[in-house]
PDB file of C-alpha atoms and ligand atoms in Angstrom:
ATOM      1  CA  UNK A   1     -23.982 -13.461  19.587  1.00  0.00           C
ATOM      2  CA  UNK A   2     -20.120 -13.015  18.959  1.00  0.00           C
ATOM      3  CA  UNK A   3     -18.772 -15.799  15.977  1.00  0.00           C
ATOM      4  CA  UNK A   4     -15.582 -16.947  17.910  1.00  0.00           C
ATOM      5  CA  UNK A   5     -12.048 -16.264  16.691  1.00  0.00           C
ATOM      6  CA  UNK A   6      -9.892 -18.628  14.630  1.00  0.00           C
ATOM      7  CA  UNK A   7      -5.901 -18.262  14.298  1.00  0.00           C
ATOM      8  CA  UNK A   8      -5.451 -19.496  10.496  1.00  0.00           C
ATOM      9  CA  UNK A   9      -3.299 -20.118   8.346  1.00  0.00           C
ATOM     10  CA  UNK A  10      -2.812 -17.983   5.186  1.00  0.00           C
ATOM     11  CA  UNK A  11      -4.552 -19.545   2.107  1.00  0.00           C
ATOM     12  CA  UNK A  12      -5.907 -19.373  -1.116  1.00  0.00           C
ATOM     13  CA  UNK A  13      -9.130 -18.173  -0.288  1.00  0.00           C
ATOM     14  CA  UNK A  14      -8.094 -15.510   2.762  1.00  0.00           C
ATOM     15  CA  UNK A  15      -5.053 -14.135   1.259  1.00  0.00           C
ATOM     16  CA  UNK A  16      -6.557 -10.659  -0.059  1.00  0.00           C
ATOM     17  CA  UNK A  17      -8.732 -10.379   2.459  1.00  0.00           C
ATOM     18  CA  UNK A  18      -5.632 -10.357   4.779  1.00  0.00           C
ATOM     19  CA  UNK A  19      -4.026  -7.686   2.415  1.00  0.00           C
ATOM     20  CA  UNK A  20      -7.065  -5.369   2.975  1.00  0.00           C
ATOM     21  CA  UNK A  21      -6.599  -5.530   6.807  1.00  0.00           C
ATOM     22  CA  UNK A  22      -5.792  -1.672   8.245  1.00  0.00           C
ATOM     23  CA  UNK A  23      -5.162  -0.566  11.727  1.00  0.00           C
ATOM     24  CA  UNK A  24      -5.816   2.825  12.955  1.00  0.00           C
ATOM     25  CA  UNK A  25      -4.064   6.117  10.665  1.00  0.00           C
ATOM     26  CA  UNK A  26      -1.956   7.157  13.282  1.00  0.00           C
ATOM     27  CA  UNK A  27      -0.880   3.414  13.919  1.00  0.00           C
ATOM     28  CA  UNK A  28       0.404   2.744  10.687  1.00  0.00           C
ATOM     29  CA  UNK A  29       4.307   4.254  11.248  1.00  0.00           C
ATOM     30  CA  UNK A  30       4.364   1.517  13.776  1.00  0.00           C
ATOM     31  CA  UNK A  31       3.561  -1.914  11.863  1.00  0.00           C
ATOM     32  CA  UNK A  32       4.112  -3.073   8.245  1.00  0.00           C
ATOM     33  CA  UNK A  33       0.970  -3.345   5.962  1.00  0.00           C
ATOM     34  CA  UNK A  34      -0.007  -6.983   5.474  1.00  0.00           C
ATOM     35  CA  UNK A  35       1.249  -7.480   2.628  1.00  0.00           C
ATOM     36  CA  UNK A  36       4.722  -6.385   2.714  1.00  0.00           C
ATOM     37  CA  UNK A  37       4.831  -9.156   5.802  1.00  0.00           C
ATOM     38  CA  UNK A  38       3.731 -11.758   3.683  1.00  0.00           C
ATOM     39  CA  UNK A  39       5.949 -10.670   1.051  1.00  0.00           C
ATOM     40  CA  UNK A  40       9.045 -11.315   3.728  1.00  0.00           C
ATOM     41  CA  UNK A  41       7.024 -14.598   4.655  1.00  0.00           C
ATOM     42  CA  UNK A  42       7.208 -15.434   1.395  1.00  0.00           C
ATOM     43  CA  UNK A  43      11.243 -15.445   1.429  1.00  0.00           C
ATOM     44  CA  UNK A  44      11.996 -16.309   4.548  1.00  0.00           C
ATOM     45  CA  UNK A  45      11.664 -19.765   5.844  1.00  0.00           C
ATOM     46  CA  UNK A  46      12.020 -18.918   9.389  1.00  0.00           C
ATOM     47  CA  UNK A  47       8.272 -16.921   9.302  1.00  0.00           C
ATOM     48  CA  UNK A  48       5.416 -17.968  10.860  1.00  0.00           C
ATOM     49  CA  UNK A  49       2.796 -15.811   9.521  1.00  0.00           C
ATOM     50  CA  UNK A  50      -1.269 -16.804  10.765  1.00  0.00           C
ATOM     51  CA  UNK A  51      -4.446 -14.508  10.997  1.00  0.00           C
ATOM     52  CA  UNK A  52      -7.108 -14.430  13.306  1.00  0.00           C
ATOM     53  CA  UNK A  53     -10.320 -15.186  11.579  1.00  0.00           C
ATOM     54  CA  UNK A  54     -13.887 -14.414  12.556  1.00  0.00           C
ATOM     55  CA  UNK A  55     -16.212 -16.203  10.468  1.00  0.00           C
ATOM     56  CA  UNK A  56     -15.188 -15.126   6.988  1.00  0.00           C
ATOM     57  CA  UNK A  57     -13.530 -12.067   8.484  1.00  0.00           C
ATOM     58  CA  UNK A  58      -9.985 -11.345   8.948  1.00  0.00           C
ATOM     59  CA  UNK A  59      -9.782  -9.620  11.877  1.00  0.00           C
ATOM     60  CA  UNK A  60      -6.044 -10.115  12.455  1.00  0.00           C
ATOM     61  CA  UNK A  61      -2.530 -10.720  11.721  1.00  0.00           C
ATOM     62  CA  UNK A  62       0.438 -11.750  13.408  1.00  0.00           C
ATOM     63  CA  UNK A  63       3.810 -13.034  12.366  1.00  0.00           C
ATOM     64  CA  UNK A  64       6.141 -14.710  14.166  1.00  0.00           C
ATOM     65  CA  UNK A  65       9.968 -15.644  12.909  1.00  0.00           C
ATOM     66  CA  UNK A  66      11.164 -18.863  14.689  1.00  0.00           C
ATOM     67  CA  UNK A  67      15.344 -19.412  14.312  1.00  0.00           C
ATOM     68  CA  UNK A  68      16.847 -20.757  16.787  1.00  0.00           C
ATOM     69  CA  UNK A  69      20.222 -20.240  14.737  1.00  0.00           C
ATOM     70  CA  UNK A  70      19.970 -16.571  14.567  1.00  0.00           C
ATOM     71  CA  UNK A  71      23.113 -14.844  15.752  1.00  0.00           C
ATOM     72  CA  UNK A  72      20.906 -12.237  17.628  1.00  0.00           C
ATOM     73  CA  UNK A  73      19.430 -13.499  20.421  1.00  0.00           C
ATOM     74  CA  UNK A  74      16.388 -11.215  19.708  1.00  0.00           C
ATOM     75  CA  UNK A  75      15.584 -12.770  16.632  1.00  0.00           C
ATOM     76  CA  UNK A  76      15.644 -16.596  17.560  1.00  0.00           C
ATOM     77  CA  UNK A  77      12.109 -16.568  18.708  1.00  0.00           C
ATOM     78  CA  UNK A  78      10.168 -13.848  18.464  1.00  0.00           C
ATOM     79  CA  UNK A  79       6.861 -11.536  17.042  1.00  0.00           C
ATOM     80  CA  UNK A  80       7.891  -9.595  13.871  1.00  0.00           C
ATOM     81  CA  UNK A  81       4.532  -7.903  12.973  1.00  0.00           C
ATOM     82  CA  UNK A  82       1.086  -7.853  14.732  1.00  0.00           C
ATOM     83  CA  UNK A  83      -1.791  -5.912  13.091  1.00  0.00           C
ATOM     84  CA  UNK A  84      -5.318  -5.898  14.545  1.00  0.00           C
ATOM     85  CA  UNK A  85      -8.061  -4.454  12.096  1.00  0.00           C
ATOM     86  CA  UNK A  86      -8.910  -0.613  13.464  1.00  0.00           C
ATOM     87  CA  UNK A  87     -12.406  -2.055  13.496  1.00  0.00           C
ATOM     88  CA  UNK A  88     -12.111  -5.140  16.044  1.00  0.00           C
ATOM     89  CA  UNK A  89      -9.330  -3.734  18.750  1.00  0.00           C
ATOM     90  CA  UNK A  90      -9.990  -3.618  22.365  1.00  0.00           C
ATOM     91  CA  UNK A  91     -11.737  -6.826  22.154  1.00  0.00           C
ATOM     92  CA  UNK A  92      -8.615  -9.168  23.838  1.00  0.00           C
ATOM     93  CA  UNK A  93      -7.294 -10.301  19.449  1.00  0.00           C
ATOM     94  CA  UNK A  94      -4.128  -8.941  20.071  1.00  0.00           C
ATOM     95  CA  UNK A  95      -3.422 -11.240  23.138  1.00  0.00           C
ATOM     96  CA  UNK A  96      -5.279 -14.111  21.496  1.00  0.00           C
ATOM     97  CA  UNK A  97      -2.219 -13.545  18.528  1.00  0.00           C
ATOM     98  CA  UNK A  98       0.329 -12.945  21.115  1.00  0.00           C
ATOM     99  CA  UNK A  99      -0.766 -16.376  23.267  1.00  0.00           C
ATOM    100  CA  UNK A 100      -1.180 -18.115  19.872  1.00  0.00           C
ATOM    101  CA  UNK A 101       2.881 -17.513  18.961  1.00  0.00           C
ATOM    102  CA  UNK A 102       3.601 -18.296  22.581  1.00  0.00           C
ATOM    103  CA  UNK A 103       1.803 -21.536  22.425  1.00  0.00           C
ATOM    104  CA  UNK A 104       3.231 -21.855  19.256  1.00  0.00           C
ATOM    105  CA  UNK A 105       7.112 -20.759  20.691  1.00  0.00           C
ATOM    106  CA  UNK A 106       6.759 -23.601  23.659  1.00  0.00           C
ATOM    107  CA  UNK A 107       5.326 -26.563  21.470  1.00  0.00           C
ATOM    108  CA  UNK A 108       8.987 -25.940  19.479  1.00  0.00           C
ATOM    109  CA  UNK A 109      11.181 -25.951  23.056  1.00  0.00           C
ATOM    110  CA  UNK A 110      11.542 -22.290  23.652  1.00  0.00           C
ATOM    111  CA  UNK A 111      11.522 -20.071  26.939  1.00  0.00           C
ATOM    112  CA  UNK A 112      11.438 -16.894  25.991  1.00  0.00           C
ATOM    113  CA  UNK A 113       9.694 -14.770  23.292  1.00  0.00           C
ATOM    114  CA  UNK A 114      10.946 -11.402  21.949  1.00  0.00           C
ATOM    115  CA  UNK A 115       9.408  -8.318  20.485  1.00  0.00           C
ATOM    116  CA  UNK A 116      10.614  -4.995  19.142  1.00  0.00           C
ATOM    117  CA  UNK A 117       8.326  -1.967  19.330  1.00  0.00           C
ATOM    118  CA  UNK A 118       9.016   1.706  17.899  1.00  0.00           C
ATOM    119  CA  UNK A 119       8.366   4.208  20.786  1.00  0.00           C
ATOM    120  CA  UNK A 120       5.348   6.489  20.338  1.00  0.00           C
ATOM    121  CA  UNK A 121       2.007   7.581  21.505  1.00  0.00           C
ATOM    122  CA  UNK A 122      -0.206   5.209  19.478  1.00  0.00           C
ATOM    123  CA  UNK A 123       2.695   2.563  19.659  1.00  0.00           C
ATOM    124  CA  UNK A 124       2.132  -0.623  21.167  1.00  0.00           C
ATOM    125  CA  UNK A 125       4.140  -0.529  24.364  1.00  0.00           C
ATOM    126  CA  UNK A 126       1.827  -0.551  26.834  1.00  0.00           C
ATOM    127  CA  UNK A 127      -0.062  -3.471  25.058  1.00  0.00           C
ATOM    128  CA  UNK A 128       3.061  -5.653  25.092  1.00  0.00           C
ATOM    129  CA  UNK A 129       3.895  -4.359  28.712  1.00  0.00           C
ATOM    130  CA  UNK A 130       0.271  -5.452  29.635  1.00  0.00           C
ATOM    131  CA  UNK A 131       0.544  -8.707  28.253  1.00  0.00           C
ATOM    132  CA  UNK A 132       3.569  -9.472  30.757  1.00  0.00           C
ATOM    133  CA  UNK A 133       6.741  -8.389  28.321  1.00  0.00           C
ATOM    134  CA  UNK A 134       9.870  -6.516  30.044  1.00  0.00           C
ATOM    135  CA  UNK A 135      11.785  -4.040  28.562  1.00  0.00           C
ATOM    136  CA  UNK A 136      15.503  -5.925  28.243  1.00  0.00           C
ATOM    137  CA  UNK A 137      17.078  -2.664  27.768  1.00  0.00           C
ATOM    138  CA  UNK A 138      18.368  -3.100  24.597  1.00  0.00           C
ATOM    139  CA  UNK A 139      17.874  -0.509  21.482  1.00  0.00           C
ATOM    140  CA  UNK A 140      17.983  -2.697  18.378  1.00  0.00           C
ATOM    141  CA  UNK A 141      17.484  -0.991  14.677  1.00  0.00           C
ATOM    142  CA  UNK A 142      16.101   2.156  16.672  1.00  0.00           C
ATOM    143  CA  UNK A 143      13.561  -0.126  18.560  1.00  0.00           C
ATOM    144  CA  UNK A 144      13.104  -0.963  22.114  1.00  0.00           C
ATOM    145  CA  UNK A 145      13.370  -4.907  22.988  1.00  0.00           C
ATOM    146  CA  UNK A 146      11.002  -6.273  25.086  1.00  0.00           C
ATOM    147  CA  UNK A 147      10.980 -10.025  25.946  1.00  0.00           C
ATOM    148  CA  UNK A 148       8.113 -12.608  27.796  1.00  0.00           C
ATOM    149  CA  UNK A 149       9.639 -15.528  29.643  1.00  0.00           C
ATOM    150  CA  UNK A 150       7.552 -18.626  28.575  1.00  0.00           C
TER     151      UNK A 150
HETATM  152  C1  COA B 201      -1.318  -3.115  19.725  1.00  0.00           C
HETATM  153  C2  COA B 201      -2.513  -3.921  19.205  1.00  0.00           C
HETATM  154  C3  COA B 201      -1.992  -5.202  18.559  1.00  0.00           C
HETATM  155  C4  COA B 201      -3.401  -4.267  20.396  1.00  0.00           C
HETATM  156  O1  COA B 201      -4.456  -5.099  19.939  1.00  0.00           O
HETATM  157  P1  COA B 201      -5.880  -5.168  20.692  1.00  0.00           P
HETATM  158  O2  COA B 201      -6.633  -6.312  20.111  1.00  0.00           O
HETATM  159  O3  COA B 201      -6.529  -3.835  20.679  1.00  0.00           O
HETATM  160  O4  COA B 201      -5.413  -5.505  22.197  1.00  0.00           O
HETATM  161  P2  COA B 201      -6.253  -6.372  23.275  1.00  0.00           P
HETATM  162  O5  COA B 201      -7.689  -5.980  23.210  1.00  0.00           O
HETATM  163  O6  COA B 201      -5.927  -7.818  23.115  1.00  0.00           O
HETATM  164  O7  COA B 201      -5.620  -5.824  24.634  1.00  0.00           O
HETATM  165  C5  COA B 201      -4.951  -6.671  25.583  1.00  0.00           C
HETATM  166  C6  COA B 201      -4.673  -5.845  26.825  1.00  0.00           C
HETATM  167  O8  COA B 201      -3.780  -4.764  26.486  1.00  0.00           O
HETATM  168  C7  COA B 201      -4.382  -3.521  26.827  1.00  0.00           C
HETATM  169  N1  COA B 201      -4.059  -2.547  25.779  1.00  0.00           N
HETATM  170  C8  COA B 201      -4.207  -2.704  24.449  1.00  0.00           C
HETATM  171  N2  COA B 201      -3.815  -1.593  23.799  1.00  0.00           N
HETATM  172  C9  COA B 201      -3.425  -0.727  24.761  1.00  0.00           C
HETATM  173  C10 COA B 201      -2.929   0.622  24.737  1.00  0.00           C
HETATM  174  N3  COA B 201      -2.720   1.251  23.585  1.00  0.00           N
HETATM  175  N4  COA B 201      -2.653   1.206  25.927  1.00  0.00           N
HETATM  176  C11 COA B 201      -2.833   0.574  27.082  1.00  0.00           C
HETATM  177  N5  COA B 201      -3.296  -0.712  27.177  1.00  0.00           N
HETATM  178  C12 COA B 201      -3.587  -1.331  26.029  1.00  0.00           C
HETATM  179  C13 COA B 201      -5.855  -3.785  26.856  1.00  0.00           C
HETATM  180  O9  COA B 201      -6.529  -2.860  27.679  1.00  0.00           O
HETATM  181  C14 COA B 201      -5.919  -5.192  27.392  1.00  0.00           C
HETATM  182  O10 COA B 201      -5.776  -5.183  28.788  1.00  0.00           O
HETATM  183  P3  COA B 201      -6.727  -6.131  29.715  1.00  0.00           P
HETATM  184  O11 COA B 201      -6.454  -7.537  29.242  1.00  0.00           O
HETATM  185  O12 COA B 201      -6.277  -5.831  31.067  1.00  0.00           O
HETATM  186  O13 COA B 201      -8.128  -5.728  29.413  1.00  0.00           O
HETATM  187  C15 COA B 201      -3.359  -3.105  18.197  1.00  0.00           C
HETATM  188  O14 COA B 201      -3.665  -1.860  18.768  1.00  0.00           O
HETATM  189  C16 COA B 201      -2.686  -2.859  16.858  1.00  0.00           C
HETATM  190  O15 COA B 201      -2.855  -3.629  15.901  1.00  0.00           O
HETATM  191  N6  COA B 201      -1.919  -1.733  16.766  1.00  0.00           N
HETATM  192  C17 COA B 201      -1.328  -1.286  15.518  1.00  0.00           C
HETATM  193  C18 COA B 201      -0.166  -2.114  15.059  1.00  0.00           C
HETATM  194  C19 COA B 201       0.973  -2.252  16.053  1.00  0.00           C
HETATM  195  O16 COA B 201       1.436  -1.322  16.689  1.00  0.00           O
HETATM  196  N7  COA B 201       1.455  -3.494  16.139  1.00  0.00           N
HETATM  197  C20 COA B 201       2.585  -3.882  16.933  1.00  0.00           C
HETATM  198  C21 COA B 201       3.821  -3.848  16.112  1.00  0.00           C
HETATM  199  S1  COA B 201       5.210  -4.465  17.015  1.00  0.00           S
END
């Protein structure tokens, strides 16, 4: 029987098991590790950092950045980081994260939610492409834009 997945927030007790989450080698030029997101959680206000949690497991992590201020249009409302554990992919977590900022993204007002993604074989393009995101076009800090109208 499968233990059903939580989205959490970081606490006390789940914090270094969240550091030891690792996706795939060859995946890791394409996300930071846990714990340099946190770190930016940490000092910016704007992040919305939450893990998915299966029983005492963290399975997941994904980390949104909410501004409606920003000057970029890219980063008012948006997924900064998204790292499922090599271990529990292919099982539908990374769309439970994505649908969690989107619900998350609509209860504050917004229409539309952003991602950037680094081109690449075992990049996460066709995962965000799957999940309903268009490319916008855009190149920003070397990374495609790719955006999900709420
Ligand atoms: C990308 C990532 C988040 C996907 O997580 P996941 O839990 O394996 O994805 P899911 O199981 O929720 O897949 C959702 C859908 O996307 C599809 N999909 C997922 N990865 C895919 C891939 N590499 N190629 C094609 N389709 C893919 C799945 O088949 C599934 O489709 P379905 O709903 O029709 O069955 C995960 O591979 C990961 O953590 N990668 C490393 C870090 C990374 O690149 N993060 C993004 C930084 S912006």
């Amino acid at each position: 029987m499968s233990t059903e997945v939580v989205v959490a927030e970081v606490t006390a007790a789940n914090v270094r098991k969240a550091c030891d989450l690792r996706v795939h080698p060859e995946q890791e030029p394409f996300v930071a590790p846990v714990a340099v997101s946190l770190a930016e959680a940490y000092v910016y206000p704007s992040a919305w950092p939450r893990l998915l949690m299966e029983g005492e497991e963290v399975v997941g992590f994904v980390m949104a950045g909410f501004n409606p201020d920003d000057e970029v249009e890219a980063f008012r409302c948006g997924i900064w980081r998204l790292n499922i554990s090599a271990g529990a992919q292919g099982r539908g977590l990374g769309r439970i994260a994505v649908e969690a900022v989107a619900a998350e993204a609509r209860r504050r007002g917004n229409t539309r939610l952003t991602v950037l993604w680094e081109p690449g074989e075992a990049g996460p393009e066709a995962f965000y492409l799957r999940l309903g995101f268009r490319e916008t076009g855009e190149i920003l800090f070397g990374e495609k834009v790719g955006v999900l109208e709420l």
